PDB file of C-alpha atoms in Angstrom:
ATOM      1  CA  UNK A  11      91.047  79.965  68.753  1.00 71.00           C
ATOM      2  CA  UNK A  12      91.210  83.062  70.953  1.00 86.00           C
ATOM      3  CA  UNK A  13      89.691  82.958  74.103  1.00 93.00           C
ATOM      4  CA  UNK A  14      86.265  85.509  74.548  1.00 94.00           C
ATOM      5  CA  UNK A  15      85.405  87.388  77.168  1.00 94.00           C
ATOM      6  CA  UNK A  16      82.937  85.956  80.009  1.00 95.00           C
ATOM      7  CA  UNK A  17      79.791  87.033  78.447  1.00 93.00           C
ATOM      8  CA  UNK A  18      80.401  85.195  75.029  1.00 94.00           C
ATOM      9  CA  UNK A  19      81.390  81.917  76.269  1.00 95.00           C
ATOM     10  CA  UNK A  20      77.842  80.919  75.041  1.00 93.00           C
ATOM     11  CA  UNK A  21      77.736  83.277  72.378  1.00 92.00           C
ATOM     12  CA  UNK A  22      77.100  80.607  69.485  1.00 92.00           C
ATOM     13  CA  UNK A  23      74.171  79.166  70.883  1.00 91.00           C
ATOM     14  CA  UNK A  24      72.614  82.229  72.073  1.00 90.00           C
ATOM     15  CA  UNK A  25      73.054  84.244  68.571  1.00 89.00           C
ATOM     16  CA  UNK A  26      71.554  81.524  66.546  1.00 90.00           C
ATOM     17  CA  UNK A  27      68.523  80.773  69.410  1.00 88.00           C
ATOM     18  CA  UNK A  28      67.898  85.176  69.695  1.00 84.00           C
ATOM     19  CA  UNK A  29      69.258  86.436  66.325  1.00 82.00           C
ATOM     20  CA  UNK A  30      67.089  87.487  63.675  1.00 76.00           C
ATOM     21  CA  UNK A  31      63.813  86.326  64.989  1.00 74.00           C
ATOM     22  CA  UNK A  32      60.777  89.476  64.810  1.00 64.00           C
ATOM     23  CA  UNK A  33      59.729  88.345  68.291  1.00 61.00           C
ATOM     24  CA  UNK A  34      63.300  88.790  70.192  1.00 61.00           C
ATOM     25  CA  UNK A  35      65.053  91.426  68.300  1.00 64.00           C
ATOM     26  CA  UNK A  36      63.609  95.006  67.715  1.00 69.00           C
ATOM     27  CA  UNK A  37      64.180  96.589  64.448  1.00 73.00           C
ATOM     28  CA  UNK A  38      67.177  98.594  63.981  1.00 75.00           C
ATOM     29  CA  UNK A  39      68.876 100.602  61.061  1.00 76.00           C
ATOM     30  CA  UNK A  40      72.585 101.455  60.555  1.00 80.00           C
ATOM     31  CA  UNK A  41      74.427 103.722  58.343  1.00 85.00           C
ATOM     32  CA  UNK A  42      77.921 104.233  57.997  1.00 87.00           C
ATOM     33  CA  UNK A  43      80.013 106.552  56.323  1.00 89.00           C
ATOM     34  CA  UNK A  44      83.867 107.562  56.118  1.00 87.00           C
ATOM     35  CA  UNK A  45      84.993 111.076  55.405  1.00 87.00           C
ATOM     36  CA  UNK A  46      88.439 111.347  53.058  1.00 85.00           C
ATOM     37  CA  UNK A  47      89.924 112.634  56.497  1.00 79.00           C
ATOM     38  CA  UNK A  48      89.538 109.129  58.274  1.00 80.00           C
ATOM     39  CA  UNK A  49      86.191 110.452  60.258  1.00 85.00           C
ATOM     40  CA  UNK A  50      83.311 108.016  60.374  1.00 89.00           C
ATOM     41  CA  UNK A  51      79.881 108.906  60.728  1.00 88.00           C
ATOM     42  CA  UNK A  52      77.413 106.282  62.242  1.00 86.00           C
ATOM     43  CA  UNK A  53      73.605 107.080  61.965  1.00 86.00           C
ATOM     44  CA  UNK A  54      72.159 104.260  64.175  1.00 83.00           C
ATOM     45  CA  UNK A  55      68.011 103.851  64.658  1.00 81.00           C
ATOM     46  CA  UNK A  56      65.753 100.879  66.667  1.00 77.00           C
ATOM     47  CA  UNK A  57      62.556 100.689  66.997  1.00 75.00           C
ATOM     48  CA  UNK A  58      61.180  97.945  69.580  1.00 72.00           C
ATOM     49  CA  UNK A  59      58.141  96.620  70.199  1.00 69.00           C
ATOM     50  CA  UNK A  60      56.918  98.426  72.794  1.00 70.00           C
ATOM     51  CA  UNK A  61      56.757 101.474  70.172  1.00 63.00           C
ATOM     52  CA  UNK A  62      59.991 103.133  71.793  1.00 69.00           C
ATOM     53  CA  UNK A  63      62.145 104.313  68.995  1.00 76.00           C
ATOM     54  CA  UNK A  64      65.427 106.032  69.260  1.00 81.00           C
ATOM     55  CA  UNK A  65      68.596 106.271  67.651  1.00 84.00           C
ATOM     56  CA  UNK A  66      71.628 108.343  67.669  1.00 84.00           C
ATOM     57  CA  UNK A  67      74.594 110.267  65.371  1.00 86.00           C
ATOM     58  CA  UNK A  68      77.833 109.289  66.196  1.00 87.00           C
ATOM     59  CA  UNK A  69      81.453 110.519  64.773  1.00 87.00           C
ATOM     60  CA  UNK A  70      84.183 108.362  65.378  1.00 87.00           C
ATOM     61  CA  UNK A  71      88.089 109.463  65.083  1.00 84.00           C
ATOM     62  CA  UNK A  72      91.141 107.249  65.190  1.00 82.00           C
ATOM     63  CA  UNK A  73      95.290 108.838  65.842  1.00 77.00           C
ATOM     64  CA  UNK A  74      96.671 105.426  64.285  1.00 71.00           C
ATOM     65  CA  UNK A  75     100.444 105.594  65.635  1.00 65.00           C
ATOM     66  CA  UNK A  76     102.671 107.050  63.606  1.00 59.00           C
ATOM     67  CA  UNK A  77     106.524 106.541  65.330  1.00 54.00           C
ATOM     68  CA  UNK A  78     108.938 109.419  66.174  1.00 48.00           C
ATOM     69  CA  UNK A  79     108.575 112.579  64.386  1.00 45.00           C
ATOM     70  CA  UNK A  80     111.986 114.816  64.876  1.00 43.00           C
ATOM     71  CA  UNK A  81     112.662 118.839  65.647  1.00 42.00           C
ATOM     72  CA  UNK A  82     116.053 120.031  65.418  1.00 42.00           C
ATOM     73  CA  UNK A  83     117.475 122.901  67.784  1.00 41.00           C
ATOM     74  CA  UNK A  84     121.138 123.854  68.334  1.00 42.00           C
ATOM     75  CA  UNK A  85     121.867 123.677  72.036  1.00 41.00           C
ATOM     76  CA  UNK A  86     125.118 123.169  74.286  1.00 39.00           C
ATOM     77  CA  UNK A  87     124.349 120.646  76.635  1.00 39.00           C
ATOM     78  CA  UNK A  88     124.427 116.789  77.117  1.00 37.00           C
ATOM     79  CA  UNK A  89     121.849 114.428  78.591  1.00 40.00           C
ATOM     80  CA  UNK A  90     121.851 110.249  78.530  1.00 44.00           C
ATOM     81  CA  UNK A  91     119.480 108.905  76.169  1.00 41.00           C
ATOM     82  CA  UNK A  92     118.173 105.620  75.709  1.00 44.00           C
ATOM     83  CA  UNK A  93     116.842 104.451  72.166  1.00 42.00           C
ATOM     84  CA  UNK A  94     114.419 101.950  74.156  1.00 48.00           C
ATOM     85  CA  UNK A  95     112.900 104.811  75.849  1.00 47.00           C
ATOM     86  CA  UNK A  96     109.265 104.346  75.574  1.00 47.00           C
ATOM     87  CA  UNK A  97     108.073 107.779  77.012  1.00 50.00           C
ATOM     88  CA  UNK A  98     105.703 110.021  74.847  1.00 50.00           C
ATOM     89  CA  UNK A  99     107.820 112.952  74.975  1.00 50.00           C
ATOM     90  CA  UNK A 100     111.996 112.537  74.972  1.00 54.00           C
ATOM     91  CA  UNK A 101     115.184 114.128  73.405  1.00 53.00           C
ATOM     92  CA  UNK A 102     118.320 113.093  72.140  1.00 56.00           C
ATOM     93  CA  UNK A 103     121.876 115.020  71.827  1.00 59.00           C
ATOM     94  CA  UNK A 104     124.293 114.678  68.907  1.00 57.00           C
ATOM     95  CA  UNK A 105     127.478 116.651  69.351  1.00 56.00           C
ATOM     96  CA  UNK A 106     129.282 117.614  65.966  1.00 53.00           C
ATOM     97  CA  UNK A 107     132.208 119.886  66.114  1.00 57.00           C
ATOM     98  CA  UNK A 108     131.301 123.206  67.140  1.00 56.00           C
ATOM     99  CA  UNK A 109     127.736 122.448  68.132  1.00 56.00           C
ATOM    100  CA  UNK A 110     125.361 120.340  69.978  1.00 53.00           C
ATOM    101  CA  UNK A 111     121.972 119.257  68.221  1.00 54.00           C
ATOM    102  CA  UNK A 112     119.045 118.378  71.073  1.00 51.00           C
ATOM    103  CA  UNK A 113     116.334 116.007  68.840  1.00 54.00           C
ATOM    104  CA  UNK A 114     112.911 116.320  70.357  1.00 50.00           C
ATOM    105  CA  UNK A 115     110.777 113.923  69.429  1.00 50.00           C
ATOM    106  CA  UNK A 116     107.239 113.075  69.905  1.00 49.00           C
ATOM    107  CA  UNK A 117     105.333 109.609  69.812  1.00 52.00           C
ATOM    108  CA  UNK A 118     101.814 109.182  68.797  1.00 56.00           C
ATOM    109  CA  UNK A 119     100.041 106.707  70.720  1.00 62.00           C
ATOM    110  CA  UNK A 120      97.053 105.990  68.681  1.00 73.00           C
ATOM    111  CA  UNK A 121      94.002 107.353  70.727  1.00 82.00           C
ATOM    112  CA  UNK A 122      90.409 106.427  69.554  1.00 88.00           C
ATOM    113  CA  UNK A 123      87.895 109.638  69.754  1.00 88.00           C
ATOM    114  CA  UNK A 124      84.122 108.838  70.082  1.00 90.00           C
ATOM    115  CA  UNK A 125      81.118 111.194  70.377  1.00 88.00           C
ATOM    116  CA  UNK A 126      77.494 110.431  69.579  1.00 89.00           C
ATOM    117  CA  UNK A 127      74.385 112.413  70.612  1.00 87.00           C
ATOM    118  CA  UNK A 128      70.975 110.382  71.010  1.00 86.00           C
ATOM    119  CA  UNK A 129      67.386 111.083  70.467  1.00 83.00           C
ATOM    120  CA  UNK A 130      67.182 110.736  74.333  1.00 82.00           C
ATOM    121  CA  UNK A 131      69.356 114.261  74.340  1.00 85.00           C
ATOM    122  CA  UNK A 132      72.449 112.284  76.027  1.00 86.00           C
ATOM    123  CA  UNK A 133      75.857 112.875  74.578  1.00 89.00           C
ATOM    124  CA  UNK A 134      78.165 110.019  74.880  1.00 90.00           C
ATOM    125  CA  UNK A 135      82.039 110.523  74.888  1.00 91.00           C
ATOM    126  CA  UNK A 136      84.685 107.649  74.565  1.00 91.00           C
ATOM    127  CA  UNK A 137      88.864 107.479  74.543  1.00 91.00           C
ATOM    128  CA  UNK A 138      89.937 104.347  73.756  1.00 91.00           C
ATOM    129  CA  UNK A 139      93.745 103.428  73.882  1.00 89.00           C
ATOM    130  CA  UNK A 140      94.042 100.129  72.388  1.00 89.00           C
ATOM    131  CA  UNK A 141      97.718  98.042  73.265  1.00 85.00           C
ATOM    132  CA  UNK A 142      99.481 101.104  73.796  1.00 82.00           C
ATOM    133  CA  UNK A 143      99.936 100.797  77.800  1.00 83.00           C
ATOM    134  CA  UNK A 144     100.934  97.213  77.686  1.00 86.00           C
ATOM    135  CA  UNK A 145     100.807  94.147  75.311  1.00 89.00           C
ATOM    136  CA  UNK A 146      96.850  92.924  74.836  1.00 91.00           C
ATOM    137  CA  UNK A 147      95.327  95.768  77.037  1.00 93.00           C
ATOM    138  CA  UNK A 148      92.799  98.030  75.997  1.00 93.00           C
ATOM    139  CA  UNK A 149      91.453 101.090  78.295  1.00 94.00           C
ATOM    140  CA  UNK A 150      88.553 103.306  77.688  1.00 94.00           C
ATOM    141  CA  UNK A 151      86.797 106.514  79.009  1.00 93.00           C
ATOM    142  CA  UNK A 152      83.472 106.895  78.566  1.00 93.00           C
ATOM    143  CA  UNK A 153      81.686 109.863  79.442  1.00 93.00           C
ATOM    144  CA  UNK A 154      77.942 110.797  79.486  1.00 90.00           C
ATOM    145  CA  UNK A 155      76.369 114.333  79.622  1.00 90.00           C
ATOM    146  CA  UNK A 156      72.262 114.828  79.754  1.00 91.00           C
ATOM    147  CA  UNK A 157      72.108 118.568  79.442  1.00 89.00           C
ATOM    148  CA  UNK A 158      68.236 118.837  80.376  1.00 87.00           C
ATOM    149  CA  UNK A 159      69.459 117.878  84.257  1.00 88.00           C
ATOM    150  CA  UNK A 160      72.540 118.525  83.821  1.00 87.00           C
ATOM    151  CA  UNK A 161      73.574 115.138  85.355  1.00 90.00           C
ATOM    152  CA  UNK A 162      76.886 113.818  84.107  1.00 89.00           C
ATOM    153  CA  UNK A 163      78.406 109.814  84.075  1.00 91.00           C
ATOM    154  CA  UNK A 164      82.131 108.427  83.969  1.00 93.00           C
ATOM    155  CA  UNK A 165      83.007 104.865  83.201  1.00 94.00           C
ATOM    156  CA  UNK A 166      86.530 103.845  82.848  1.00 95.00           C
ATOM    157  CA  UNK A 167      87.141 100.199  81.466  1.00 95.00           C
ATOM    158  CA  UNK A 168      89.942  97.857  80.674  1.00 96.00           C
ATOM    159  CA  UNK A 169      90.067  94.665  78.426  1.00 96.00           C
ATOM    160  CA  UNK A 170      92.873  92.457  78.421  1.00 96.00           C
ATOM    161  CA  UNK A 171      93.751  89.725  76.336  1.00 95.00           C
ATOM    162  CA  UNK A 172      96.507  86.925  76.116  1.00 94.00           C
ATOM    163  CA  UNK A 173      96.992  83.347  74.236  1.00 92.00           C
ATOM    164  CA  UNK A 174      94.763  81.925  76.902  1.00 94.00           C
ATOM    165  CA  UNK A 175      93.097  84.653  78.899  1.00 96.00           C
ATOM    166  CA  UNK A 176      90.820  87.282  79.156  1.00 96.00           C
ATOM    167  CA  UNK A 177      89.669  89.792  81.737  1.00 96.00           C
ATOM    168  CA  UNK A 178      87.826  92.641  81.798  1.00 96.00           C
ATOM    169  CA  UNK A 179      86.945  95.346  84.571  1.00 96.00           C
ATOM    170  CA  UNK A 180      84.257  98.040  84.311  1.00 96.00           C
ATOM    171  CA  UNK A 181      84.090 100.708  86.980  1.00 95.00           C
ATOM    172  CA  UNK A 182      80.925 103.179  87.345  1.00 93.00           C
ATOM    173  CA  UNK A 183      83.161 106.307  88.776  1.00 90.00           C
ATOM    174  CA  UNK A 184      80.183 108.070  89.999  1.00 88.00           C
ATOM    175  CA  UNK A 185      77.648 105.772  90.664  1.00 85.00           C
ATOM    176  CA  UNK A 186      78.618 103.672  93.771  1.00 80.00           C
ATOM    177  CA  UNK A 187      81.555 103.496  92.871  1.00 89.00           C
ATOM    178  CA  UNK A 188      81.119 100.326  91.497  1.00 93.00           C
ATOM    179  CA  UNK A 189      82.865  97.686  89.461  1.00 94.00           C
ATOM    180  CA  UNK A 190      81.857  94.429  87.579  1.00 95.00           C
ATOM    181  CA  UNK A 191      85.153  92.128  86.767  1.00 96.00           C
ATOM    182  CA  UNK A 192      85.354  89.132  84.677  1.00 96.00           C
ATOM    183  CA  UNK A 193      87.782  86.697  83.863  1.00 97.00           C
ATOM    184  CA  UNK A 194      87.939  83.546  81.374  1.00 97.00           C
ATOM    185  CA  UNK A 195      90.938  80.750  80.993  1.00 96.00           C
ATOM    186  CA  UNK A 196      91.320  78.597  77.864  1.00 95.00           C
ATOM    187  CA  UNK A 197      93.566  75.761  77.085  1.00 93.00           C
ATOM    188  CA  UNK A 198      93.124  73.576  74.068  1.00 92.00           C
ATOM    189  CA  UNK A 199      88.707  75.109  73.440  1.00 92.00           C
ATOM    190  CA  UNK A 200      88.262  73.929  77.473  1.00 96.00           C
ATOM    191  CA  UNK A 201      86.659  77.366  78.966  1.00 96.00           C
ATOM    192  CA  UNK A 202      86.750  78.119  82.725  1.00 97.00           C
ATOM    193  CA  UNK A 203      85.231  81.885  84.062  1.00 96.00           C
ATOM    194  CA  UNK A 204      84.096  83.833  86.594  1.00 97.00           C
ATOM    195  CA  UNK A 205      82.491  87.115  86.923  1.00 97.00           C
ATOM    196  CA  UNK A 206      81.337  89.330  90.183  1.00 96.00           C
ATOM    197  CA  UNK A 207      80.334  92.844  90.881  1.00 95.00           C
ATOM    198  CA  UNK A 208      81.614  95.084  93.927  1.00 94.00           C
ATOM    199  CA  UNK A 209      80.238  97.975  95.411  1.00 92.00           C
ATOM    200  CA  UNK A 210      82.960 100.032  96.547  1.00 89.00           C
ATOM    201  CA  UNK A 211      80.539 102.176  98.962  1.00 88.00           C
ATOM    202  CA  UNK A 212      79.220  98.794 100.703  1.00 88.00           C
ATOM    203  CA  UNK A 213      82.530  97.427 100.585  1.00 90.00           C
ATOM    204  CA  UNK A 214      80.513  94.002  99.321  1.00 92.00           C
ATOM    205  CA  UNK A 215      80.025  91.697  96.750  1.00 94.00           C
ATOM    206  CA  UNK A 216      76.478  92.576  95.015  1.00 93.00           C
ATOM    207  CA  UNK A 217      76.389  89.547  92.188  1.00 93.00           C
ATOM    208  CA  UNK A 218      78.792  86.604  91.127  1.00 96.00           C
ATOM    209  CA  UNK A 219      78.195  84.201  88.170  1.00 97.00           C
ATOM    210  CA  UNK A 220      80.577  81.193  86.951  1.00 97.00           C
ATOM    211  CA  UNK A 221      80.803  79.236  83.608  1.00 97.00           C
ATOM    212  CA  UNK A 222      82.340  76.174  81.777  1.00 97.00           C
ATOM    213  CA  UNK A 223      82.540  75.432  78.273  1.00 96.00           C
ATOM    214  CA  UNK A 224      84.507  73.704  75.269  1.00 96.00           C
ATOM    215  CA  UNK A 225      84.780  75.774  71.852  1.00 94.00           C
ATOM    216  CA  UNK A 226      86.360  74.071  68.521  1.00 92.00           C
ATOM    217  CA  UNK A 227      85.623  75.317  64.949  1.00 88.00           C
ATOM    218  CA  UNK A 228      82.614  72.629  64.402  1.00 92.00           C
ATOM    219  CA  UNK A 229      80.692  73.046  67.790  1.00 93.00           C
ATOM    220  CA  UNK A 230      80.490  74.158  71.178  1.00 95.00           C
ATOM    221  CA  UNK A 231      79.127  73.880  74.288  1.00 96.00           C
ATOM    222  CA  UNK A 232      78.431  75.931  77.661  1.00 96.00           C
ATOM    223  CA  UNK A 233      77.295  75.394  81.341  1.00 96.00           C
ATOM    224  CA  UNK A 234      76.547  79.000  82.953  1.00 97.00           C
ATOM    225  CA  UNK A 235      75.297  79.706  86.756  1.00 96.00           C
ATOM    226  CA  UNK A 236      74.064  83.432  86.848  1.00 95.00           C
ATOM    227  CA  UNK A 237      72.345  85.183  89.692  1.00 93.00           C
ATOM    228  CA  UNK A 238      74.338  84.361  92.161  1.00 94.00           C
ATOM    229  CA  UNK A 239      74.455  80.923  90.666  1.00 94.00           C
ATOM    230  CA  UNK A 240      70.760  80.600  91.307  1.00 94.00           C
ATOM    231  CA  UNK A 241      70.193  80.432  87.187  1.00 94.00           C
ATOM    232  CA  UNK A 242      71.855  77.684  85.502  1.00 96.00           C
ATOM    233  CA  UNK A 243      71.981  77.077  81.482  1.00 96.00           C
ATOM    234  CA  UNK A 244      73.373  74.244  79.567  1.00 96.00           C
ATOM    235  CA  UNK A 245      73.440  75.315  75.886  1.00 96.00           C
ATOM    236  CA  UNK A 246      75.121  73.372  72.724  1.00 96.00           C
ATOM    237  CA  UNK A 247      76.093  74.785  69.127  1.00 96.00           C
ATOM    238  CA  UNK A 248      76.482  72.734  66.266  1.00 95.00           C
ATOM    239  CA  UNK A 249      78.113  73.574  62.584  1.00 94.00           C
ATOM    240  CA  UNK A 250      77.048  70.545  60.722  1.00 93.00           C
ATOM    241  CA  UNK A 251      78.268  72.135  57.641  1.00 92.00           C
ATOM    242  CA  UNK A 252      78.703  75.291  55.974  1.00 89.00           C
ATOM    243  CA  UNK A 253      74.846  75.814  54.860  1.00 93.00           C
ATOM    244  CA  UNK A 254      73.455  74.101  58.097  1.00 94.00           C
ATOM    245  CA  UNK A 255      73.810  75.238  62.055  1.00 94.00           C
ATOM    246  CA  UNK A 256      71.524  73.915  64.842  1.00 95.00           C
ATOM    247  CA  UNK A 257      71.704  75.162  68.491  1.00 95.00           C
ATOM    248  CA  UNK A 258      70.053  74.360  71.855  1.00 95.00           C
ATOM    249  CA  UNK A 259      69.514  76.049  75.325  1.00 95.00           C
ATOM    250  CA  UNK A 260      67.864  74.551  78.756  1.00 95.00           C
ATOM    251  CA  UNK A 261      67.521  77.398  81.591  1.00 95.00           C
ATOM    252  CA  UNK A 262      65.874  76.558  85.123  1.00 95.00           C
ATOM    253  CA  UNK A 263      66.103  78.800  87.701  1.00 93.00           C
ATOM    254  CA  UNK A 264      66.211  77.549  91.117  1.00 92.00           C
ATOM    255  CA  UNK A 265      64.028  80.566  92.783  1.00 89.00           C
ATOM    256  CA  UNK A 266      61.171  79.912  90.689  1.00 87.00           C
ATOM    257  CA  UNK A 267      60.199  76.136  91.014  1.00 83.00           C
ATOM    258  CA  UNK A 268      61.649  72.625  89.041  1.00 86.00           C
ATOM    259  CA  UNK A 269      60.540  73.491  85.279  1.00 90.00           C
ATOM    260  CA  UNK A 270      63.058  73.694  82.779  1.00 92.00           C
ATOM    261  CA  UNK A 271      62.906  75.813  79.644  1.00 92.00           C
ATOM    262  CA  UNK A 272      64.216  74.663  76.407  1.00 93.00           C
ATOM    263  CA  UNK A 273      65.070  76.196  72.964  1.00 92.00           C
ATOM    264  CA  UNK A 274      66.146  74.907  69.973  1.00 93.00           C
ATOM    265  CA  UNK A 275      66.889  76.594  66.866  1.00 92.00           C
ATOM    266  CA  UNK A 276      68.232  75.783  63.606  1.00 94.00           C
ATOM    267  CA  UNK A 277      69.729  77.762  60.653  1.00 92.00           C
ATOM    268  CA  UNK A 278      69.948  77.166  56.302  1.00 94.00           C
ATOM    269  CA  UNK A 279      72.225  79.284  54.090  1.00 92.00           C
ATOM    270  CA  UNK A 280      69.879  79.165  50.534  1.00 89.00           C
ATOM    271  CA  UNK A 281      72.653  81.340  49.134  1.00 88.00           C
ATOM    272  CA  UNK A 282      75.664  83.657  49.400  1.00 85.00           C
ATOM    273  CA  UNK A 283      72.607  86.067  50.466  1.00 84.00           C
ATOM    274  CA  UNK A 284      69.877  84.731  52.336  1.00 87.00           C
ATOM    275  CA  UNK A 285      69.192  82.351  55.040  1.00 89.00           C
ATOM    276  CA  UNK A 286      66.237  80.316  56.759  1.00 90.00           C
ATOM    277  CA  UNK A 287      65.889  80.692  60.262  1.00 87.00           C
ATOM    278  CA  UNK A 288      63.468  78.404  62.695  1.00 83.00           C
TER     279      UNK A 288
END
């Protein structure tokens, strides 16, 4: 199994304990569609239960990469080139007799475009370049405009994965600066992470949270300290089979006195379709 990211080291428990329950989730409504140019559209609403509804339209474009595309032009000169050149832009020569041919070639490197405008008037702009820098690593630029005051937002994050680690890093470019970085290690479903949040202005360390945890196919279970380890949760995930899941959480916060909360939950597949929840 692949190792997730810090927040989802509980992820089992806590979709089957908040998932799908009226009183925890607010309503939402998706629709997706794909123009025959490879645009999708994404009309996304939610309503919750405070009466605030919202939603947004969002257009989503992907450059899958496509190799080396070649231009020919007759020219007398001669430059080294390397086949394991991994530049965008490059050139090769070929000499015949009588003439030199230069090659320029140009490599697509699979950029994700992402724009949505909200009901709140905010347009949202993302770049993603997904394992195109290096093996596993994923960057994105996110970008927010709110034309009514004309206030603007930049966030640039990275996600990087390997056999048995992941770490991500999210940077507020205008805000602070800060930046929130996280970091799990796996090795045969034993979890071990860390998260913590810097603020570059204060030069200090504004939150830190830890976790443990063991993952395999039929069950899991997590021990998370957030809030500056001040909030601790033990939480346990259980496939008993493929129509049945059951799932527990115990929380206690050390700020606010010795009383534990607990949650249990439990799921039933009727069908292909349909599913009791409780």
């Amino acid at each position: 199994m692949s190792v997730p990211a810090f927040s989802d080291i509980a992820k089992s428990s806590n979709d089957l304990i908040t998932k799908d329950f009226y009183h925890t989730a607010a309503c939402a409504l998706e629709v997706k569609s794909k123009a025959p140019n490879g645009v999708t559209f994404n009309v996304k609403g939610k309503s919750t239960h405070e009466a605030h509804t919202g939603g947004q339209i969002e257009a989503k474009y992907k450059d899958d990469p496509s190799g080396t595309f070649f231009k020919h032009l007759l020219f007398l000169t001669s430059s080294p080139f390397s086949r394991n050149n991994t530049n965008t832009l490059g050139h090769q020569i070929l000499f015949t007799p009588g003439q030199a041919t230069l090659l320029m070639f140009y490599r697509r490197t699979g950029l994700t475009l992402t724009q949505a405008w909200t009901t709140a008037n905010v347009l949202d702009t993302k770049i993603e370049l997904d394992n195109q820098l290096a093996k596993g690593l994923k960057a994105e630029l996110i970008t927010h405009y709110m034309p009514k005051s004309k206030t603007y937002g930049a966030k640039t994050n990275l996600h990087f994965k390997q056999p048995n680690f992941h770490g991500r890093a999210f940077f507020d470019l205008l805000k602070g600066p800060t930046a929130t970085i996280d970091a799990v290690l796996g090795h045969e479903g034993f979890l071990v992470g860390a998260e913590a949040g810097y603020d570059v202005q204060k030069a200090a360390i504004t939150r830190y949270s830890a976790a443990i945890g063991y993952t395999v196919p039929q069950y899991s279970a997590a021990i998370t300290a957030t809030n500056n380890l001040s909030v601790f949760s033990a939480s346990y995930y259980h496939k008993v089979n493929s129509e049945v899941e059951a799932g527990a959480k115990a929380i206690w916060d050390s700020k606010a006195g010795d009383k534990v909360g607990l949650e249990v939950a439990s799921k039933w597949r009727l069908d292909p379709t349909s599913f009791v929840k409780a």
